[in-house]
Amino acid sequence: MGSSCLQITYEAQNVHHARFLYDMFIPWTPIMSALSASTPLLKGQVSDHDFRWEVIEQSVDCRTDIERDPSSEHFIPKSRYSTVSRYISNHEYVKDFHNDLYFRKLCPEVRQALQKHGLDDRLSDHITSLFVRSPIPVYEKELVFPCCQTSSAHIMEGLKMVEPRTEDNKSEEEQKSDDRSTNKGEEVTSNSSLSQLAKEDQKLAQLCSAWFLKCPPIAGNQHFENLQSTNWNSLRFKNPPTEDSNIGWRVEFRPMDIALTDFENSALTIAVGMIANVVNTFDLDFVLPISLVDENMKRAHNRDGLLNTKFWWKVPVGEDANVTRVAPLRETQFVSSRASPA
């Protein structure tokens, strides 16, 4: 997924600046997608798209039927590879009605814990929405470590979930699979070392089966990064790796197709950098409702979308700065095109 895209990360002055930059980038993600669209394989016989995004979105959509059902309390409106779902800053330009995409499945325990430690509603909702999906890679060495205070009973309950399967409780299909692996001379691995660690350690209260008990480590944030990095959105709000790191708060601009030449990729990189400079220098309001941003992203997939497609854009009309209208890119004064809209 990362081999056909151009992703650019910008470091912000602080967390508040990063949240503001993230929000101001949101309406630009479909525009830059249309500007960078360069997936010719999809245009023609395979599909009528110029842009890769929707293909990858469908290929990693792991939602169950219940999670796809809008009437279900567990409804998740988007694939884990998708456009962003909410604005996260408290800037005066960002109103509550702009966050018009509703997540029914949000973990109240996570949200409550975040707000208990001082996070506001918008940032809490953003982080909580990451936890509606399961992590994709899980490594044995990260499952148990000394860190958390929890009861021995809960620890043992978590460890049982990774207990190695014995010959008696394996299914017939699993035994056949083991036989095939043995015949081929392949090494058959299990979680036996994990259980052995628990048996040998007498201080069970200091052990934690993190993924099963939902208890994060005290040192490091690798488990959060596992969830964060497997929610592939058009933007990513990136926290510092550690508290003492010289790397600060960042925003990653992720949707663009990669071009064939270094010159084109450099031009696209500079274009996004100029947008960041405009956002930082001038008092301009680009904010659109999330539903319109999503609609723009769909339109960015159209063949020759940059030249022929109209996009929703913020156009101040009279005294009402919340008015938006649909316009071809050539009329926005931000992106010029050589052809008239269809």
mmCIF file of C-alpha atoms in Angstrom:
data_model
loop_
_atom_site.group_PDB
_atom_site.id
_atom_site.type_symbol
_atom_site.label_atom_id
_atom_site.label_comp_id
_atom_site.label_asym_id
_atom_site.label_seq_id
_atom_site.Cartn_x
_atom_site.Cartn_y
_atom_site.Cartn_z
ATOM 1 C CA MET A 1 0.000 0.000 0.000
ATOM 2 C CA GLY A 2 2.870 2.352 0.640
ATOM 3 C CA SER A 3 4.669 1.704 -2.648
ATOM 4 C CA SER A 4 2.316 3.689 -4.911
ATOM 5 C CA CYS A 5 1.712 6.809 -2.880
ATOM 6 C CA LEU A 6 3.372 10.064 -1.921
ATOM 7 C CA GLN A 7 3.146 10.698 1.824
ATOM 8 C CA ILE A 8 4.529 13.857 3.418
ATOM 9 C CA THR A 9 4.943 14.558 7.126
ATOM 10 C CA TYR A 10 5.050 18.064 8.623
ATOM 11 C CA GLU A 11 6.233 18.798 12.139
ATOM 12 C CA ALA A 12 4.157 21.343 14.027
ATOM 13 C CA GLN A 13 5.117 23.870 16.694
ATOM 14 C CA ASN A 14 3.068 22.110 19.370
ATOM 15 C CA VAL A 15 0.038 19.864 19.798
ATOM 16 C CA HIS A 16 -2.448 22.706 19.246
ATOM 17 C CA HIS A 17 -0.760 23.783 16.036
ATOM 18 C CA ALA A 18 -0.716 20.149 14.835
ATOM 19 C CA ARG A 19 -4.452 19.811 15.442
ATOM 20 C CA PHE A 20 -5.140 23.049 13.561
ATOM 21 C CA LEU A 21 -2.906 22.042 10.629
ATOM 22 C CA TYR A 22 -4.605 18.624 10.507
ATOM 23 C CA ASP A 23 -8.037 20.225 10.263
ATOM 24 C CA MET A 24 -7.054 22.748 7.602
ATOM 25 C CA PHE A 25 -5.495 19.971 5.509
ATOM 26 C CA ILE A 26 -8.709 17.904 5.498
ATOM 27 C CA PRO A 27 -10.553 19.765 2.672
ATOM 28 C CA TRP A 28 -7.376 19.672 0.565
ATOM 29 C CA THR A 29 -6.983 15.891 0.583
ATOM 30 C CA PRO A 30 -9.454 15.233 -2.298
ATOM 31 C CA ILE A 31 -8.133 18.194 -4.288
ATOM 32 C CA MET A 32 -4.533 17.003 -4.095
ATOM 33 C CA SER A 33 -5.733 13.466 -4.840
ATOM 34 C CA ALA A 34 -7.269 14.648 -8.106
ATOM 35 C CA LEU A 35 -4.162 16.723 -8.866
ATOM 36 C CA SER A 36 -1.825 13.754 -8.319
ATOM 37 C CA ALA A 37 -3.997 10.978 -9.812
ATOM 38 C CA SER A 38 -1.649 8.761 -11.787
ATOM 39 C CA THR A 39 -2.805 5.156 -11.704
ATOM 40 C CA PRO A 40 -3.236 4.412 -15.423
ATOM 41 C CA LEU A 41 -3.796 0.687 -14.814
ATOM 42 C CA LEU A 42 -7.222 1.502 -13.395
ATOM 43 C CA LYS A 43 -8.238 3.806 -16.249
ATOM 44 C CA GLY A 44 -9.834 1.922 -19.099
ATOM 45 C CA GLN A 45 -10.503 -1.787 -19.027
ATOM 46 C CA VAL A 46 -10.048 -2.391 -15.294
ATOM 47 C CA SER A 47 -12.186 0.537 -14.134
ATOM 48 C CA ASP A 48 -12.959 4.130 -14.973
ATOM 49 C CA HIS A 49 -10.776 5.546 -12.206
ATOM 50 C CA ASP A 50 -7.542 7.495 -12.338
ATOM 51 C CA PHE A 51 -6.813 7.186 -8.632
ATOM 52 C CA ARG A 52 -5.784 4.206 -6.471
ATOM 53 C CA TRP A 53 -7.503 5.059 -3.166
ATOM 54 C CA GLU A 54 -10.841 3.248 -3.460
ATOM 55 C CA VAL A 55 -9.225 0.016 -4.662
ATOM 56 C CA ILE A 56 -7.026 -0.207 -1.566
ATOM 57 C CA GLU A 57 -9.936 0.878 0.619
ATOM 58 C CA GLN A 58 -11.949 -2.110 -0.538
ATOM 59 C CA SER A 59 -9.034 -4.557 -0.384
ATOM 60 C CA VAL A 60 -8.453 -4.062 3.365
ATOM 61 C CA ASP A 61 -12.052 -3.506 4.455
ATOM 62 C CA CYS A 62 -12.282 -5.977 7.344
ATOM 63 C CA ARG A 63 -15.657 -4.856 8.711
ATOM 64 C CA THR A 64 -18.174 -7.595 9.460
ATOM 65 C CA ASP A 65 -21.690 -7.554 8.024
ATOM 66 C CA ILE A 66 -22.948 -6.128 11.301
ATOM 67 C CA GLU A 67 -20.338 -3.369 11.253
ATOM 68 C CA ARG A 68 -21.384 -2.454 7.707
ATOM 69 C CA ASP A 69 -25.067 -2.225 8.636
ATOM 70 C CA PRO A 70 -26.082 1.433 9.247
ATOM 71 C CA SER A 71 -28.914 0.300 11.510
ATOM 72 C CA SER A 72 -26.620 -1.688 13.798
ATOM 73 C CA GLU A 73 -25.295 -0.281 17.059
ATOM 74 C CA HIS A 74 -21.877 -1.598 15.962
ATOM 75 C CA PHE A 75 -21.934 0.285 12.661
ATOM 76 C CA ILE A 76 -18.527 1.506 11.417
ATOM 77 C CA PRO A 77 -19.060 3.883 8.483
ATOM 78 C CA LYS A 78 -15.694 3.390 6.779
ATOM 79 C CA SER A 79 -12.977 0.885 5.986
ATOM 80 C CA ARG A 80 -9.775 1.063 8.014
ATOM 81 C CA TYR A 81 -8.239 2.566 4.845
ATOM 82 C CA SER A 82 -10.336 5.670 4.297
ATOM 83 C CA THR A 83 -10.626 9.419 4.469
ATOM 84 C CA VAL A 84 -10.531 10.972 7.926
ATOM 85 C CA SER A 85 -13.792 10.947 9.854
ATOM 86 C CA ARG A 86 -13.659 14.058 12.038
ATOM 87 C CA TYR A 87 -12.052 17.388 12.762
ATOM 88 C CA ILE A 88 -9.971 17.332 15.932
ATOM 89 C CA SER A 89 -9.135 20.945 16.827
ATOM 90 C CA ASN A 90 -11.112 23.503 18.818
ATOM 91 C CA HIS A 91 -10.371 26.309 16.371
ATOM 92 C CA GLU A 92 -13.143 28.860 15.932
ATOM 93 C CA TYR A 93 -13.612 27.853 12.280
ATOM 94 C CA VAL A 94 -14.434 24.249 13.218
ATOM 95 C CA LYS A 95 -18.070 23.929 14.251
ATOM 96 C CA ASP A 96 -19.857 20.901 15.622
ATOM 97 C CA PHE A 97 -21.940 20.528 12.446
ATOM 98 C CA HIS A 98 -18.762 20.006 10.427
ATOM 99 C CA ASN A 99 -18.311 16.629 12.170
ATOM 100 C CA ASP A 100 -21.397 15.129 10.571
ATOM 101 C CA LEU A 101 -20.181 11.522 10.296
ATOM 102 C CA TYR A 102 -21.517 9.460 13.183
ATOM 103 C CA PHE A 103 -19.659 6.560 14.775
ATOM 104 C CA ARG A 104 -22.001 4.436 16.846
ATOM 105 C CA LYS A 105 -19.298 2.012 17.932
ATOM 106 C CA LEU A 106 -17.028 3.966 20.260
ATOM 107 C CA CYS A 107 -15.547 2.482 23.419
ATOM 108 C CA PRO A 108 -16.851 4.559 26.362
ATOM 109 C CA GLU A 109 -14.103 3.258 28.654
ATOM 110 C CA VAL A 110 -11.381 4.586 26.349
ATOM 111 C CA ARG A 111 -13.106 7.940 25.948
ATOM 112 C CA GLN A 112 -13.629 8.271 29.700
ATOM 113 C CA ALA A 113 -9.978 7.433 30.425
ATOM 114 C CA LEU A 114 -8.772 10.030 27.919
ATOM 115 C CA GLN A 115 -11.002 12.760 29.298
ATOM 116 C CA LYS A 116 -9.986 11.862 32.841
ATOM 117 C CA HIS A 117 -6.430 12.758 31.835
ATOM 118 C CA GLY A 118 -7.423 16.122 30.389
ATOM 119 C CA LEU A 119 -8.252 15.502 26.707
ATOM 120 C CA ASP A 120 -11.163 17.447 25.243
ATOM 121 C CA ASP A 121 -14.124 15.939 23.412
ATOM 122 C CA ARG A 122 -12.856 16.233 19.841
ATOM 123 C CA LEU A 123 -9.425 14.764 20.430
ATOM 124 C CA SER A 124 -10.890 12.062 22.685
ATOM 125 C CA ASP A 125 -13.335 11.052 19.970
ATOM 126 C CA HIS A 126 -10.547 10.912 17.390
ATOM 127 C CA ILE A 127 -8.358 8.610 19.499
ATOM 128 C CA THR A 128 -11.303 6.507 20.657
ATOM 129 C CA SER A 129 -12.323 5.884 17.050
ATOM 130 C CA LEU A 130 -8.973 4.145 16.470
ATOM 131 C CA PHE A 131 -9.929 1.500 19.023
ATOM 132 C CA VAL A 132 -13.022 0.300 17.142
ATOM 133 C CA ARG A 133 -10.729 -1.900 15.028
ATOM 134 C CA SER A 134 -8.533 -4.789 16.060
ATOM 135 C CA PRO A 135 -4.772 -4.617 15.529
ATOM 136 C CA ILE A 136 -3.472 -6.486 12.496
ATOM 137 C CA PRO A 137 0.037 -7.673 13.518
ATOM 138 C CA VAL A 138 0.550 -9.001 17.049
ATOM 139 C CA TYR A 139 3.954 -10.338 18.107
ATOM 140 C CA GLU A 140 4.493 -12.844 20.874
ATOM 141 C CA LYS A 141 7.214 -10.814 22.582
ATOM 142 C CA GLU A 142 4.747 -7.942 23.051
ATOM 143 C CA LEU A 143 2.008 -10.004 24.673
ATOM 144 C CA VAL A 144 3.541 -10.388 28.127
ATOM 145 C CA PHE A 145 5.799 -7.957 29.932
ATOM 146 C CA PRO A 146 6.287 -6.623 33.469
ATOM 147 C CA CYS A 147 4.487 -3.337 33.718
ATOM 148 C CA CYS A 148 0.918 -3.252 34.899
ATOM 149 C CA GLN A 149 -0.800 -3.795 38.188
ATOM 150 C CA THR A 150 -3.595 -6.255 37.775
ATOM 151 C CA SER A 151 -4.931 -9.305 39.564
ATOM 152 C CA SER A 152 -3.449 -12.766 39.195
ATOM 153 C CA ALA A 153 -6.837 -14.137 38.159
ATOM 154 C CA HIS A 154 -7.117 -11.696 35.245
ATOM 155 C CA ILE A 155 -3.549 -12.409 34.181
ATOM 156 C CA MET A 156 -4.158 -16.148 34.122
ATOM 157 C CA GLU A 157 -7.365 -15.616 32.171
ATOM 158 C CA GLY A 158 -5.440 -13.718 29.526
ATOM 159 C CA LEU A 159 -2.638 -16.266 29.408
ATOM 160 C CA LYS A 160 -5.089 -19.102 28.807
ATOM 161 C CA MET A 161 -6.074 -17.398 25.567
ATOM 162 C CA VAL A 162 -2.563 -17.954 24.241
ATOM 163 C CA GLU A 163 -2.087 -21.417 25.755
ATOM 164 C CA PRO A 164 -0.426 -23.720 23.178
ATOM 165 C CA ARG A 165 -2.752 -26.270 21.618
ATOM 166 C CA THR A 166 -2.103 -29.876 22.620
ATOM 167 C CA GLU A 167 -2.669 -32.911 20.455
ATOM 168 C CA ASP A 168 -5.813 -33.706 22.445
ATOM 169 C CA ASN A 169 -7.579 -30.409 21.882
ATOM 170 C CA LYS A 170 -6.469 -29.773 18.321
ATOM 171 C CA SER A 171 -9.003 -30.136 15.571
ATOM 172 C CA GLU A 172 -8.547 -32.738 12.855
ATOM 173 C CA GLU A 173 -7.699 -29.985 10.357
ATOM 174 C CA GLU A 174 -5.008 -28.547 12.661
ATOM 175 C CA GLN A 175 -3.425 -31.971 13.113
ATOM 176 C CA LYS A 176 -3.340 -32.486 9.356
ATOM 177 C CA SER A 177 -1.715 -29.079 8.946
ATOM 178 C CA ASP A 178 0.928 -29.968 11.540
ATOM 179 C CA ASP A 179 1.614 -33.249 9.763
ATOM 180 C CA ARG A 180 2.091 -31.468 6.449
ATOM 181 C CA SER A 181 4.489 -28.971 8.007
ATOM 182 C CA THR A 182 6.494 -31.740 9.676
ATOM 183 C CA ASN A 183 6.733 -33.723 6.465
ATOM 184 C CA LYS A 184 8.108 -30.685 4.667
ATOM 185 C CA GLY A 185 10.732 -30.178 7.325
ATOM 186 C CA GLU A 186 9.231 -26.828 8.367
ATOM 187 C CA GLU A 187 9.632 -25.563 11.888
ATOM 188 C CA VAL A 188 6.349 -25.618 13.799
ATOM 189 C CA THR A 189 6.161 -22.778 16.322
ATOM 190 C CA SER A 190 3.742 -22.222 19.192
ATOM 191 C CA ASN A 191 3.228 -19.968 22.153
ATOM 192 C CA SER A 192 4.821 -22.458 24.544
ATOM 193 C CA SER A 193 7.539 -19.997 25.567
ATOM 194 C CA LEU A 194 4.847 -17.538 26.637
ATOM 195 C CA SER A 195 3.151 -20.043 28.943
ATOM 196 C CA GLN A 196 6.498 -21.245 30.272
ATOM 197 C CA LEU A 197 7.361 -17.685 31.224
ATOM 198 C CA ALA A 198 4.167 -17.393 33.234
ATOM 199 C CA LYS A 199 4.790 -20.710 35.008
ATOM 200 C CA GLU A 200 8.340 -19.835 35.966
ATOM 201 C CA ASP A 201 7.641 -16.332 37.205
ATOM 202 C CA GLN A 202 6.334 -16.316 40.786
ATOM 203 C CA LYS A 203 5.249 -12.677 40.715
ATOM 204 C CA LEU A 204 2.237 -13.022 38.470
ATOM 205 C CA ALA A 205 0.900 -9.658 39.578
ATOM 206 C CA GLN A 206 3.718 -8.013 37.642
ATOM 207 C CA LEU A 207 2.897 -9.752 34.385
ATOM 208 C CA CYS A 208 0.449 -8.440 31.843
ATOM 209 C CA SER A 209 -1.092 -10.000 28.774
ATOM 210 C CA ALA A 210 -1.562 -6.615 27.187
ATOM 211 C CA TRP A 211 -3.674 -7.275 24.124
ATOM 212 C CA PHE A 212 -6.118 -9.513 25.917
ATOM 213 C CA LEU A 213 -6.409 -7.392 29.047
ATOM 214 C CA LYS A 214 -6.365 -4.056 27.190
ATOM 215 C CA CYS A 215 -3.643 -2.841 29.549
ATOM 216 C CA PRO A 216 -0.977 -0.691 27.838
ATOM 217 C CA PRO A 217 2.666 -0.765 28.891
ATOM 218 C CA ILE A 218 4.019 1.903 31.199
ATOM 219 C CA ALA A 219 7.167 2.377 29.135
ATOM 220 C CA GLY A 220 6.679 3.066 25.439
ATOM 221 C CA ASN A 221 3.622 3.388 23.225
ATOM 222 C CA GLN A 222 4.190 0.586 20.703
ATOM 223 C CA HIS A 223 0.728 -0.877 21.231
ATOM 224 C CA PHE A 224 -0.958 2.427 20.484
ATOM 225 C CA GLU A 225 1.237 2.867 17.424
ATOM 226 C CA ASN A 226 0.138 -0.590 16.270
ATOM 227 C CA LEU A 227 -3.475 0.565 16.259
ATOM 228 C CA GLN A 228 -2.624 4.026 14.940
ATOM 229 C CA SER A 229 -0.559 2.734 12.025
ATOM 230 C CA THR A 230 -3.205 0.212 10.911
ATOM 231 C CA ASN A 231 -5.875 2.897 10.600
ATOM 232 C CA TRP A 232 -4.801 4.148 7.182
ATOM 233 C CA ASN A 233 -6.490 7.510 6.757
ATOM 234 C CA SER A 234 -5.929 10.369 4.343
ATOM 235 C CA LEU A 235 -4.265 12.262 7.200
ATOM 236 C CA ARG A 236 -2.524 11.000 10.312
ATOM 237 C CA PHE A 237 -2.165 12.919 13.566
ATOM 238 C CA LYS A 238 1.187 11.758 14.936
ATOM 239 C CA ASN A 239 2.283 12.114 18.524
ATOM 240 C CA PRO A 240 5.961 12.226 19.600
ATOM 241 C CA PRO A 241 7.483 8.724 19.765
ATOM 242 C CA THR A 242 8.441 9.169 23.439
ATOM 243 C CA GLU A 243 8.195 11.866 26.063
ATOM 244 C CA ASP A 244 11.899 12.718 25.829
ATOM 245 C CA SER A 245 12.086 12.570 22.009
ATOM 246 C CA ASN A 246 13.300 15.524 19.960
ATOM 247 C CA ILE A 247 10.584 14.652 17.422
ATOM 248 C CA GLY A 248 7.471 16.703 18.050
ATOM 249 C CA TRP A 249 3.813 16.577 17.063
ATOM 250 C CA ARG A 250 3.356 15.932 13.351
ATOM 251 C CA VAL A 251 0.721 15.723 10.629
ATOM 252 C CA GLU A 252 1.107 13.295 7.741
ATOM 253 C CA PHE A 253 -0.517 14.129 4.411
ATOM 254 C CA ARG A 254 -1.182 10.696 2.893
ATOM 255 C CA PRO A 255 -3.620 10.499 -0.042
ATOM 256 C CA MET A 256 -1.596 11.427 -3.121
ATOM 257 C CA ASP A 257 -0.580 9.031 -5.890
ATOM 258 C CA ILE A 258 3.131 8.838 -6.548
ATOM 259 C CA ALA A 259 4.262 10.251 -9.894
ATOM 260 C CA LEU A 260 6.692 8.711 -12.382
ATOM 261 C CA THR A 261 9.424 11.330 -12.100
ATOM 262 C CA ASP A 262 11.279 13.025 -9.257
ATOM 263 C CA PHE A 263 10.319 16.376 -10.731
ATOM 264 C CA GLU A 264 6.587 15.655 -10.468
ATOM 265 C CA ASN A 265 6.893 14.292 -6.950
ATOM 266 C CA SER A 266 8.904 17.330 -5.914
ATOM 267 C CA ALA A 267 6.258 19.628 -7.421
ATOM 268 C CA LEU A 268 3.482 17.871 -5.491
ATOM 269 C CA THR A 269 5.512 18.014 -2.290
ATOM 270 C CA ILE A 270 6.122 21.726 -2.745
ATOM 271 C CA ALA A 271 2.418 22.287 -3.504
ATOM 272 C CA VAL A 272 1.368 20.729 -0.189
ATOM 273 C CA GLY A 273 4.119 22.684 1.555
ATOM 274 C CA MET A 274 2.718 25.889 0.079
ATOM 275 C CA ILE A 275 -0.734 24.974 1.376
ATOM 276 C CA ALA A 276 0.793 24.539 4.834
ATOM 277 C CA ASN A 277 2.460 27.950 4.527
ATOM 278 C CA VAL A 278 -0.838 29.550 3.469
ATOM 279 C CA VAL A 279 -2.578 27.948 6.447
ATOM 280 C CA ASN A 280 0.132 29.156 8.830
ATOM 281 C CA THR A 281 0.434 32.672 7.416
ATOM 282 C CA PHE A 282 -3.080 33.789 6.464
ATOM 283 C CA ASP A 283 -6.369 33.666 8.320
ATOM 284 C CA LEU A 284 -8.283 31.516 5.807
ATOM 285 C CA ASP A 285 -11.174 29.195 6.492
ATOM 286 C CA PHE A 286 -11.157 26.020 4.362
ATOM 287 C CA VAL A 287 -13.380 23.909 6.630
ATOM 288 C CA LEU A 288 -16.102 21.806 4.975
ATOM 289 C CA PRO A 289 -18.451 19.269 6.555
ATOM 290 C CA ILE A 290 -16.844 15.834 6.577
ATOM 291 C CA SER A 291 -19.661 14.466 4.396
ATOM 292 C CA LEU A 292 -18.718 16.919 1.634
ATOM 293 C CA VAL A 293 -15.029 16.044 1.949
ATOM 294 C CA ASP A 294 -15.984 12.395 1.464
ATOM 295 C CA GLU A 295 -18.071 13.325 -1.560
ATOM 296 C CA ASN A 296 -15.112 15.211 -3.002
ATOM 297 C CA MET A 297 -12.876 12.184 -2.519
ATOM 298 C CA LYS A 298 -15.322 10.063 -4.522
ATOM 299 C CA ARG A 299 -15.263 12.657 -7.299
ATOM 300 C CA ALA A 300 -11.449 12.729 -7.246
ATOM 301 C CA HIS A 301 -11.524 9.156 -8.601
ATOM 302 C CA ASN A 302 -13.260 10.230 -11.813
ATOM 303 C CA ARG A 303 -11.348 9.933 -15.045
ATOM 304 C CA ASP A 304 -9.602 13.276 -15.667
ATOM 305 C CA GLY A 305 -11.181 14.511 -12.453
ATOM 306 C CA LEU A 306 -8.814 17.470 -12.204
ATOM 307 C CA LEU A 307 -10.048 18.827 -15.538
ATOM 308 C CA ASN A 308 -13.689 17.840 -15.702
ATOM 309 C CA THR A 309 -15.079 17.304 -12.186
ATOM 310 C CA LYS A 310 -16.700 19.827 -9.873
ATOM 311 C CA PHE A 311 -15.839 19.772 -6.160
ATOM 312 C CA TRP A 312 -17.449 21.210 -3.068
ATOM 313 C CA TRP A 313 -15.437 24.130 -1.737
ATOM 314 C CA LYS A 314 -15.749 26.852 0.879
ATOM 315 C CA VAL A 315 -16.805 30.055 -0.878
ATOM 316 C CA PRO A 316 -17.735 32.964 1.430
ATOM 317 C CA VAL A 317 -21.010 34.507 0.300
ATOM 318 C CA GLY A 318 -22.095 37.780 1.885
ATOM 319 C CA GLU A 319 -21.700 37.682 5.648
ATOM 320 C CA ASP A 320 -22.291 33.949 6.011
ATOM 321 C CA ALA A 321 -18.884 32.267 6.018
ATOM 322 C CA ASN A 322 -20.491 28.829 6.396
ATOM 323 C CA VAL A 323 -21.922 28.818 2.864
ATOM 324 C CA THR A 324 -20.416 26.280 0.480
ATOM 325 C CA ARG A 325 -21.109 25.608 -3.152
ATOM 326 C CA VAL A 326 -19.973 23.179 -5.817
ATOM 327 C CA ALA A 327 -17.521 24.636 -8.314
ATOM 328 C CA PRO A 328 -14.988 23.472 -10.885
ATOM 329 C CA LEU A 329 -11.430 23.696 -9.683
ATOM 330 C CA ARG A 330 -10.562 26.383 -12.214
ATOM 331 C CA GLU A 331 -12.984 28.770 -10.459
ATOM 332 C CA THR A 332 -11.560 28.318 -6.955
ATOM 333 C CA GLN A 333 -8.406 30.381 -7.655
ATOM 334 C CA PHE A 334 -6.412 27.725 -5.791
ATOM 335 C CA VAL A 335 -5.917 25.213 -8.608
ATOM 336 C CA SER A 336 -5.882 26.148 -12.294
ATOM 337 C CA SER A 337 -6.903 23.820 -15.087
ATOM 338 C CA ARG A 338 -6.600 23.975 -18.841
ATOM 339 C CA ALA A 339 -10.091 22.781 -19.717
ATOM 340 C CA SER A 340 -13.614 23.760 -18.926
ATOM 341 C CA PRO A 341 -15.719 21.495 -16.717
ATOM 342 C CA ALA A 342 -17.982 18.954 -18.340
#
